[in-house]
Backbone as a chain_set.jsonl record, in Angstrom:
{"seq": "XXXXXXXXXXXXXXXXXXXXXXXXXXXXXXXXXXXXXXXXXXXXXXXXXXXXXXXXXXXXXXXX", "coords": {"N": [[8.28, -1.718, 79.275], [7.174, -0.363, 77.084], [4.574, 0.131, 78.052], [5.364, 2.353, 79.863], [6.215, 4.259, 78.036], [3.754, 4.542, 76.488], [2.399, 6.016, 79.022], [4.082, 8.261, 79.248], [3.618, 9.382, 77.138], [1.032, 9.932, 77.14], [0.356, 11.378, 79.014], [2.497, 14.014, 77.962], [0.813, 14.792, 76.041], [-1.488, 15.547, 77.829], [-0.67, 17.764, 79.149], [0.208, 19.711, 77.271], [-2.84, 20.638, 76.044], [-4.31, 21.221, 78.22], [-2.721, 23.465, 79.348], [-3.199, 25.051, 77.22], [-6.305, 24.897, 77.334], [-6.588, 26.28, 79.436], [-5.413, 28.982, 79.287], [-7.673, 29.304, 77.251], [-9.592, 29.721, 78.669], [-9.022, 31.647, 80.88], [-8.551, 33.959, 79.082], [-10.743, 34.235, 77.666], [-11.989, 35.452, 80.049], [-10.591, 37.284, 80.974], [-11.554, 39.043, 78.671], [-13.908, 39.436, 79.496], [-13.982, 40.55, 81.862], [-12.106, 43.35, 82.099], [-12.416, 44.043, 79.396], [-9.857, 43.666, 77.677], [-7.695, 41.279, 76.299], [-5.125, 40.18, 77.797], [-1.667, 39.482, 78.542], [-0.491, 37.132, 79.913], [-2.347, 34.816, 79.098], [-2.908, 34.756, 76.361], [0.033, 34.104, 76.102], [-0.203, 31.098, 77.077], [-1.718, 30.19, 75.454], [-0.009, 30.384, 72.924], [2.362, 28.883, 74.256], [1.16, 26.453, 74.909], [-0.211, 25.139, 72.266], [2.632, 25.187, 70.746], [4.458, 23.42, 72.182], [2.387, 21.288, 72.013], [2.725, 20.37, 69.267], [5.654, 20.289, 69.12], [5.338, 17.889, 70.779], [4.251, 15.957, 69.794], [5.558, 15.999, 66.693], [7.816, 14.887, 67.754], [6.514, 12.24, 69.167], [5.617, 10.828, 66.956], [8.597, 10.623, 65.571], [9.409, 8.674, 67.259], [8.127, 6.551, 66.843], [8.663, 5.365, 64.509]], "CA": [[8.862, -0.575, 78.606], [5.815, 0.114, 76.332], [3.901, 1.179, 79.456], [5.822, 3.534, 80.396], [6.369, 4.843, 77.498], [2.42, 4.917, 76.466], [1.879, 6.689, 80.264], [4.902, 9.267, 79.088], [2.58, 9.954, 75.417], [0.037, 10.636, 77.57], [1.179, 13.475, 79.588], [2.429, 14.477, 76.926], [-0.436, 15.352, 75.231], [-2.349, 16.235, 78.621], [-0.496, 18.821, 79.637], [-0.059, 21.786, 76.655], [-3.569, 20.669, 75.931], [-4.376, 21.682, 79.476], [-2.175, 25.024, 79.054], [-4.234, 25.804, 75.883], [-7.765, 25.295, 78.098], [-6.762, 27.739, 80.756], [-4.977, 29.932, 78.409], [-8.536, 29.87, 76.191], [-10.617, 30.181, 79.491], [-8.319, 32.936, 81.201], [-8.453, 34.908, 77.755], [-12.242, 34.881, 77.89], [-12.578, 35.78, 81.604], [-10.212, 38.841, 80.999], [-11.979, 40.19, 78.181], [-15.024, 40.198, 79.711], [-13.907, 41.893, 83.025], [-11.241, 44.191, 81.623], [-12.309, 44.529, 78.073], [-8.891, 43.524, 76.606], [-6.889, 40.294, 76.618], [-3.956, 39.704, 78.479], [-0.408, 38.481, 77.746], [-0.646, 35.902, 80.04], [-3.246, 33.996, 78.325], [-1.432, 34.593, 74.604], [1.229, 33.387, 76.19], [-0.296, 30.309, 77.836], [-2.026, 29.333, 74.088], [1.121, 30.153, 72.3], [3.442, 27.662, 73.966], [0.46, 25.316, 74.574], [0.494, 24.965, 71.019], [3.982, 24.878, 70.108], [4.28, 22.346, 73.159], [1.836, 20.384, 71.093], [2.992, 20.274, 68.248], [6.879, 19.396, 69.127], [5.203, 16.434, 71.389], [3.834, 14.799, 68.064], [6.477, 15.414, 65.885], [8.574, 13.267, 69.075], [5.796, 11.079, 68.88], [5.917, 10.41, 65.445], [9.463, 10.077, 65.494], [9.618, 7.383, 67.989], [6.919, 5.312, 66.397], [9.262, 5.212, 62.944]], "C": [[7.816, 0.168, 77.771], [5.063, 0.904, 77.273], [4.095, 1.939, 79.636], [6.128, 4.435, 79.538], [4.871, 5.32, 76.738], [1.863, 5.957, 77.505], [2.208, 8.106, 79.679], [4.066, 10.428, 77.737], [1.625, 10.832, 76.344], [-0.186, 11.908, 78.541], [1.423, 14.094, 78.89], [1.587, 15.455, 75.848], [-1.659, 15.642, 76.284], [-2.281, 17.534, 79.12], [-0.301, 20.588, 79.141], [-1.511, 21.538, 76.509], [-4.517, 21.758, 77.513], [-4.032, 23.084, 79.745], [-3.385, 25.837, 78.315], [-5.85, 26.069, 76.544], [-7.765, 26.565, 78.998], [-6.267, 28.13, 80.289], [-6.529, 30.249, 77.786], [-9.671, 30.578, 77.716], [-10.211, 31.174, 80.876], [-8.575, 34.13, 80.043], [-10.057, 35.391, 78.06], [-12.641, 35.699, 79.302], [-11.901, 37.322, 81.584], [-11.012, 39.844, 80.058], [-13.364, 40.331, 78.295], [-14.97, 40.828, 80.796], [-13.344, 42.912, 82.655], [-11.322, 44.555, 80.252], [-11.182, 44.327, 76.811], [-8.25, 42.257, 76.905], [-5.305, 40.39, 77.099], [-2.402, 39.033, 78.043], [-0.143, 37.241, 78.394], [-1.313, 34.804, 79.521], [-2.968, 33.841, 77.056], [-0.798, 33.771, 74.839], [0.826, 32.174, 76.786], [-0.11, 29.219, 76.106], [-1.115, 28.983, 73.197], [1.925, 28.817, 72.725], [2.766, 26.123, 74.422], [1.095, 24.484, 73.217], [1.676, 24.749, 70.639], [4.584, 23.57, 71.025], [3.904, 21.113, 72.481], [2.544, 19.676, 70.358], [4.673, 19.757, 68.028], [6.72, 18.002, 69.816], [4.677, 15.519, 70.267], [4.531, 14.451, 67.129], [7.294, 14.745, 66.678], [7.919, 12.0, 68.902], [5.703, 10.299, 67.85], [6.898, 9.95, 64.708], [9.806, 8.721, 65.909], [8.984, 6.068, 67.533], [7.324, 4.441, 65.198], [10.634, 4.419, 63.604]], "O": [[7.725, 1.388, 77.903], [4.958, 2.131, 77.26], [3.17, 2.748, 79.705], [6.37, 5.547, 80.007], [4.83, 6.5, 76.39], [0.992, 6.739, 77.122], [1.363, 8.988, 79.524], [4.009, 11.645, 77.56], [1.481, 12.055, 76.316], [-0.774, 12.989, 78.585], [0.688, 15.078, 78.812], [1.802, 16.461, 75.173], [-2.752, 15.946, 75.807], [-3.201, 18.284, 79.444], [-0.413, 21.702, 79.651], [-1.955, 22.571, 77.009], [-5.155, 22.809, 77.46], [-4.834, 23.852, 80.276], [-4.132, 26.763, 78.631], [-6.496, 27.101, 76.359], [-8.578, 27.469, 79.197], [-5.469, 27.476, 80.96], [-6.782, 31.453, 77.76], [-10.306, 31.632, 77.707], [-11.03, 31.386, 81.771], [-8.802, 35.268, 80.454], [-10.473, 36.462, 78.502], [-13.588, 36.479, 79.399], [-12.461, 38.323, 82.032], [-11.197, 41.032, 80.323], [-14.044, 41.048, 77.561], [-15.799, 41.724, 80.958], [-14.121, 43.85, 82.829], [-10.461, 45.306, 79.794], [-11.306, 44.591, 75.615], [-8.257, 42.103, 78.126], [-4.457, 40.802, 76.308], [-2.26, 38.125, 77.224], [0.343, 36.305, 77.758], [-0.695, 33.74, 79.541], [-2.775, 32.703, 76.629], [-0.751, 32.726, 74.19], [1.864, 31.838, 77.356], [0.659, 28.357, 75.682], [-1.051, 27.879, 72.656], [2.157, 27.887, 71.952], [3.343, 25.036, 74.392], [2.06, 23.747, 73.02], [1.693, 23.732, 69.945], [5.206, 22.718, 70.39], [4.634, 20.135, 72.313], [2.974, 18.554, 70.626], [5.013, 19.039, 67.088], [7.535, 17.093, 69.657], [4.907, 14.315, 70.164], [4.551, 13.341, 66.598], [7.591, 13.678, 66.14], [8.461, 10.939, 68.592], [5.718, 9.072, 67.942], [6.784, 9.253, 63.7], [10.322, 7.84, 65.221], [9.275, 4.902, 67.8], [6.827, 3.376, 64.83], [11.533, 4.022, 62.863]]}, "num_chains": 1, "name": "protein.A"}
């Protein structure tokens, strides 16, 4: 049960992290072809982040 629930953490925390990379390295790639950033890429970092940040406070819950 631990296992699987250690595996589950870890997705967890691979995947907005993951958002947030290609959100930061989409953002850069637009504003150097196009000069301006994109809402896709906002929007990748945004719910990266907020992604994050509700998988920790879960995490944090569960651990208590």
């Amino acid at each position: 049960m631990k296992k699987r629930i250690s595996q589950k953490l870890k997705w967890d925390k691979l995947l907005p992290v993951l958002s947030i990379s290609l959100g930061i390295i989409l953002l850069i790639y637009m504003i150097k072809v196009e000069d301006e950033p994109g809402a896709l890429p906002l929007l990748l970092i945004i719910i990266g982040v907020i992604w994050l940040i509700i998988n920790q406070y879960q995490a944090k819950k569960q651990t208590q």
